[in-house]
Amino acid sequence: QVQLAESGGGLVQAGENLTLSCVASGGTFNTVAMSWYRQVLGKERDLVAAATSVGFTTYDDSVKGRFFIVRDDNKNQVFLQMSNLQTDDTGVYYCNLDALLPGQGHKDFWGQGTQVTVSA
């Protein structure tokens, strides 16, 4: 069974930086895309950044120029480099893996989430 493990969240002040990490392990799969989502209490989980296996990346407008998604396909890892963090960046960040599993097709996997809190 594929599992995702996230790390790197924490409490920072506005203007500071954080890097989130996510590693996928277990099972046999081909990565289609790895992404980061953010969820604020009482709201939906929204896409922050995504990176596909062919090198395409996309970002939410609110983080463009401040956040960068980086993949290490050799290690099945994805990072979210976050700079100049703002209070609106606060939330639980979830790693997502869109993978192709032999004989099963597309499957979505989620990490447990890591809290990022930005204080003013």
PDB file of C-alpha atoms in Angstrom:
ATOM      1  CA  GLN A   1       0.000   0.000   0.000  1.00  0.00           C
ATOM      2  CA  VAL A   2       1.379   3.389  -1.007  1.00  0.00           C
ATOM      3  CA  GLN A   3       1.824   5.808   1.872  1.00  0.00           C
ATOM      4  CA  LEU A   4       2.835   9.450   2.013  1.00  0.00           C
ATOM      5  CA  ALA A   5       4.751  10.988   4.888  1.00  0.00           C
ATOM      6  CA  GLU A   6       4.969  14.763   5.252  1.00  0.00           C
ATOM      7  CA  SER A   7       7.228  16.849   7.419  1.00  0.00           C
ATOM      8  CA  GLY A   8       8.475  20.380   7.829  1.00  0.00           C
ATOM      9  CA  GLY A   9       5.486  22.298   9.129  1.00  0.00           C
ATOM     10  CA  GLY A  10       5.684  24.632  12.067  1.00  0.00           C
ATOM     11  CA  LEU A  11       5.089  28.074  13.507  1.00  0.00           C
ATOM     12  CA  VAL A  12       6.868  30.974  11.853  1.00  0.00           C
ATOM     13  CA  GLN A  13       6.565  34.722  11.691  1.00  0.00           C
ATOM     14  CA  ALA A  14       5.429  36.567   8.610  1.00  0.00           C
ATOM     15  CA  GLY A  15       8.270  37.015   6.165  1.00  0.00           C
ATOM     16  CA  GLU A  16      10.046  33.810   7.170  1.00  0.00           C
ATOM     17  CA  ASN A  17      10.582  30.662   5.120  1.00  0.00           C
ATOM     18  CA  LEU A  18       9.707  26.979   5.462  1.00  0.00           C
ATOM     19  CA  THR A  19      10.221  23.906   3.341  1.00  0.00           C
ATOM     20  CA  LEU A  20       7.747  21.039   3.442  1.00  0.00           C
ATOM     21  CA  SER A  21       8.791  17.527   2.464  1.00  0.00           C
ATOM     22  CA  CYS A  22       6.788  14.523   1.364  1.00  0.00           C
ATOM     23  CA  VAL A  23       8.003  11.045   0.542  1.00  0.00           C
ATOM     24  CA  ALA A  24       5.976   8.276  -1.062  1.00  0.00           C
ATOM     25  CA  SER A  25       6.732   4.680  -0.205  1.00  0.00           C
ATOM     26  CA  GLY A  26       5.278   1.178  -0.442  1.00  0.00           C
ATOM     27  CA  GLY A  27       3.893  -0.636  -3.450  1.00  0.00           C
ATOM     28  CA  THR A  28       4.720  -0.286  -7.114  1.00  0.00           C
ATOM     29  CA  PHE A  29       3.552   2.792  -8.939  1.00  0.00           C
ATOM     30  CA  ASN A  30       4.330   5.315 -11.619  1.00  0.00           C
ATOM     31  CA  THR A  31       3.988   8.922 -10.579  1.00  0.00           C
ATOM     32  CA  VAL A  32       1.710  11.073 -12.708  1.00  0.00           C
ATOM     33  CA  ALA A  33       1.877  14.138 -10.490  1.00  0.00           C
ATOM     34  CA  MET A  34       2.687  15.211  -6.963  1.00  0.00           C
ATOM     35  CA  SER A  35       0.953  18.174  -5.417  1.00  0.00           C
ATOM     36  CA  TRP A  36       0.486  20.216  -2.289  1.00  0.00           C
ATOM     37  CA  TYR A  37      -2.912  21.292  -1.032  1.00  0.00           C
ATOM     38  CA  ARG A  38      -3.861  23.596   1.829  1.00  0.00           C
ATOM     39  CA  GLN A  39      -6.911  23.407   4.019  1.00  0.00           C
ATOM     40  CA  VAL A  40      -8.105  26.027   6.436  1.00  0.00           C
ATOM     41  CA  LEU A  41     -10.533  25.030   9.184  1.00  0.00           C
ATOM     42  CA  GLY A  42     -14.061  25.011   7.827  1.00  0.00           C
ATOM     43  CA  LYS A  43     -13.027  25.392   4.207  1.00  0.00           C
ATOM     44  CA  GLU A  44     -12.277  23.119   1.302  1.00  0.00           C
ATOM     45  CA  ARG A  45      -8.867  21.713   0.525  1.00  0.00           C
ATOM     46  CA  ASP A  46      -7.351  23.873  -2.226  1.00  0.00           C
ATOM     47  CA  LEU A  47      -4.485  23.223  -4.603  1.00  0.00           C
ATOM     48  CA  VAL A  48      -1.342  25.199  -3.796  1.00  0.00           C
ATOM     49  CA  ALA A  49       1.151  23.728  -6.264  1.00  0.00           C
ATOM     50  CA  ALA A  50       1.511  20.702  -8.505  1.00  0.00           C
ATOM     51  CA  ALA A  51       4.286  19.122 -10.532  1.00  0.00           C
ATOM     52  CA  THR A  52       3.716  16.492 -13.198  1.00  0.00           C
ATOM     53  CA  SER A  53       6.049  13.734 -14.302  1.00  0.00           C
ATOM     54  CA  VAL A  54       6.742  15.582 -17.555  1.00  0.00           C
ATOM     55  CA  GLY A  55       7.918  18.689 -15.768  1.00  0.00           C
ATOM     56  CA  PHE A  56       4.807  20.841 -15.839  1.00  0.00           C
ATOM     57  CA  THR A  57       4.190  22.919 -12.725  1.00  0.00           C
ATOM     58  CA  THR A  58       1.265  25.022 -11.640  1.00  0.00           C
ATOM     59  CA  TYR A  59       0.682  27.321  -8.680  1.00  0.00           C
ATOM     60  CA  ASP A  60      -2.206  29.044  -7.021  1.00  0.00           C
ATOM     61  CA  ASP A  61      -2.056  32.747  -7.819  1.00  0.00           C
ATOM     62  CA  SER A  62      -1.623  33.627  -4.160  1.00  0.00           C
ATOM     63  CA  VAL A  63       1.733  31.822  -3.923  1.00  0.00           C
ATOM     64  CA  LYS A  64       3.277  32.499  -7.333  1.00  0.00           C
ATOM     65  CA  GLY A  65       6.788  33.806  -6.974  1.00  0.00           C
ATOM     66  CA  ARG A  66       6.966  32.810  -3.296  1.00  0.00           C
ATOM     67  CA  PHE A  67       6.435  29.040  -3.318  1.00  0.00           C
ATOM     68  CA  PHE A  68       8.272  26.520  -5.445  1.00  0.00           C
ATOM     69  CA  ILE A  69       7.488  22.842  -5.864  1.00  0.00           C
ATOM     70  CA  VAL A  70      10.443  20.550  -6.438  1.00  0.00           C
ATOM     71  CA  ARG A  71      10.376  16.843  -7.176  1.00  0.00           C
ATOM     72  CA  ASP A  72      13.053  14.217  -6.646  1.00  0.00           C
ATOM     73  CA  ASP A  73      11.720  11.316  -8.674  1.00  0.00           C
ATOM     74  CA  ASN A  74      14.620   9.058  -7.744  1.00  0.00           C
ATOM     75  CA  LYS A  75      13.469   9.196  -4.131  1.00  0.00           C
ATOM     76  CA  ASN A  76       9.725   9.651  -4.743  1.00  0.00           C
ATOM     77  CA  GLN A  77       9.899  12.927  -2.879  1.00  0.00           C
ATOM     78  CA  VAL A  78       8.333  16.305  -3.362  1.00  0.00           C
ATOM     79  CA  PHE A  79       9.193  19.534  -1.594  1.00  0.00           C
ATOM     80  CA  LEU A  80       7.365  22.796  -1.211  1.00  0.00           C
ATOM     81  CA  GLN A  81       9.779  25.662  -0.703  1.00  0.00           C
ATOM     82  CA  MET A  82       7.848  28.507   0.857  1.00  0.00           C
ATOM     83  CA  SER A  83       9.331  31.953   1.203  1.00  0.00           C
ATOM     84  CA  ASN A  84       8.064  35.260   2.536  1.00  0.00           C
ATOM     85  CA  LEU A  85       5.242  33.484   4.317  1.00  0.00           C
ATOM     86  CA  GLN A  86       2.113  35.493   5.087  1.00  0.00           C
ATOM     87  CA  THR A  87      -0.640  34.949   7.622  1.00  0.00           C
ATOM     88  CA  ASP A  88      -2.989  33.856   4.812  1.00  0.00           C
ATOM     89  CA  ASP A  89      -0.652  30.924   4.162  1.00  0.00           C
ATOM     90  CA  THR A  90      -1.685  29.390   7.476  1.00  0.00           C
ATOM     91  CA  GLY A  91      -3.348  26.017   7.196  1.00  0.00           C
ATOM     92  CA  VAL A  92      -2.832  22.287   7.076  1.00  0.00           C
ATOM     93  CA  TYR A  93      -0.764  21.307   4.076  1.00  0.00           C
ATOM     94  CA  TYR A  94      -1.425  17.948   2.463  1.00  0.00           C
ATOM     95  CA  CYS A  95       0.739  16.084   0.017  1.00  0.00           C
ATOM     96  CA  ASN A  96      -1.039  14.325  -2.835  1.00  0.00           C
ATOM     97  CA  LEU A  97       0.213  11.631  -5.163  1.00  0.00           C
ATOM     98  CA  ASP A  98      -1.567  10.897  -8.429  1.00  0.00           C
ATOM     99  CA  ALA A  99      -0.179   7.530  -9.471  1.00  0.00           C
ATOM    100  CA  LEU A 100      -0.705   4.727 -11.952  1.00  0.00           C
ATOM    101  CA  LEU A 101      -0.755   1.330 -10.286  1.00  0.00           C
ATOM    102  CA  PRO A 102      -0.241  -1.859 -12.301  1.00  0.00           C
ATOM    103  CA  GLY A 103      -3.614  -3.305 -13.192  1.00  0.00           C
ATOM    104  CA  GLN A 104      -5.483  -0.661 -11.180  1.00  0.00           C
ATOM    105  CA  GLY A 105      -5.153   2.550 -13.149  1.00  0.00           C
ATOM    106  CA  HIS A 106      -5.135   5.960 -11.513  1.00  0.00           C
ATOM    107  CA  LYS A 107      -5.100   6.162  -7.741  1.00  0.00           C
ATOM    108  CA  ASP A 108      -4.963   9.177  -5.443  1.00  0.00           C
ATOM    109  CA  PHE A 109      -3.031   9.089  -2.196  1.00  0.00           C
ATOM    110  CA  TRP A 110      -2.907  11.651   0.595  1.00  0.00           C
ATOM    111  CA  GLY A 111      -0.541  12.358   3.430  1.00  0.00           C
ATOM    112  CA  GLN A 112      -1.703  12.995   6.962  1.00  0.00           C
ATOM    113  CA  GLY A 113      -1.136  16.734   6.697  1.00  0.00           C
ATOM    114  CA  THR A 114       1.306  19.090   8.348  1.00  0.00           C
ATOM    115  CA  GLN A 115       0.318  22.317  10.077  1.00  0.00           C
ATOM    116  CA  VAL A 116       1.817  25.607   8.979  1.00  0.00           C
ATOM    117  CA  THR A 117       1.039  28.609  11.144  1.00  0.00           C
ATOM    118  CA  VAL A 118       2.234  32.076  10.219  1.00  0.00           C
ATOM    119  CA  SER A 119       1.968  34.757  12.872  1.00  0.00           C
ATOM    120  CA  ALA A 120       1.869  38.463  12.146  1.00  0.00           C
TER     121      ALA A 120
END
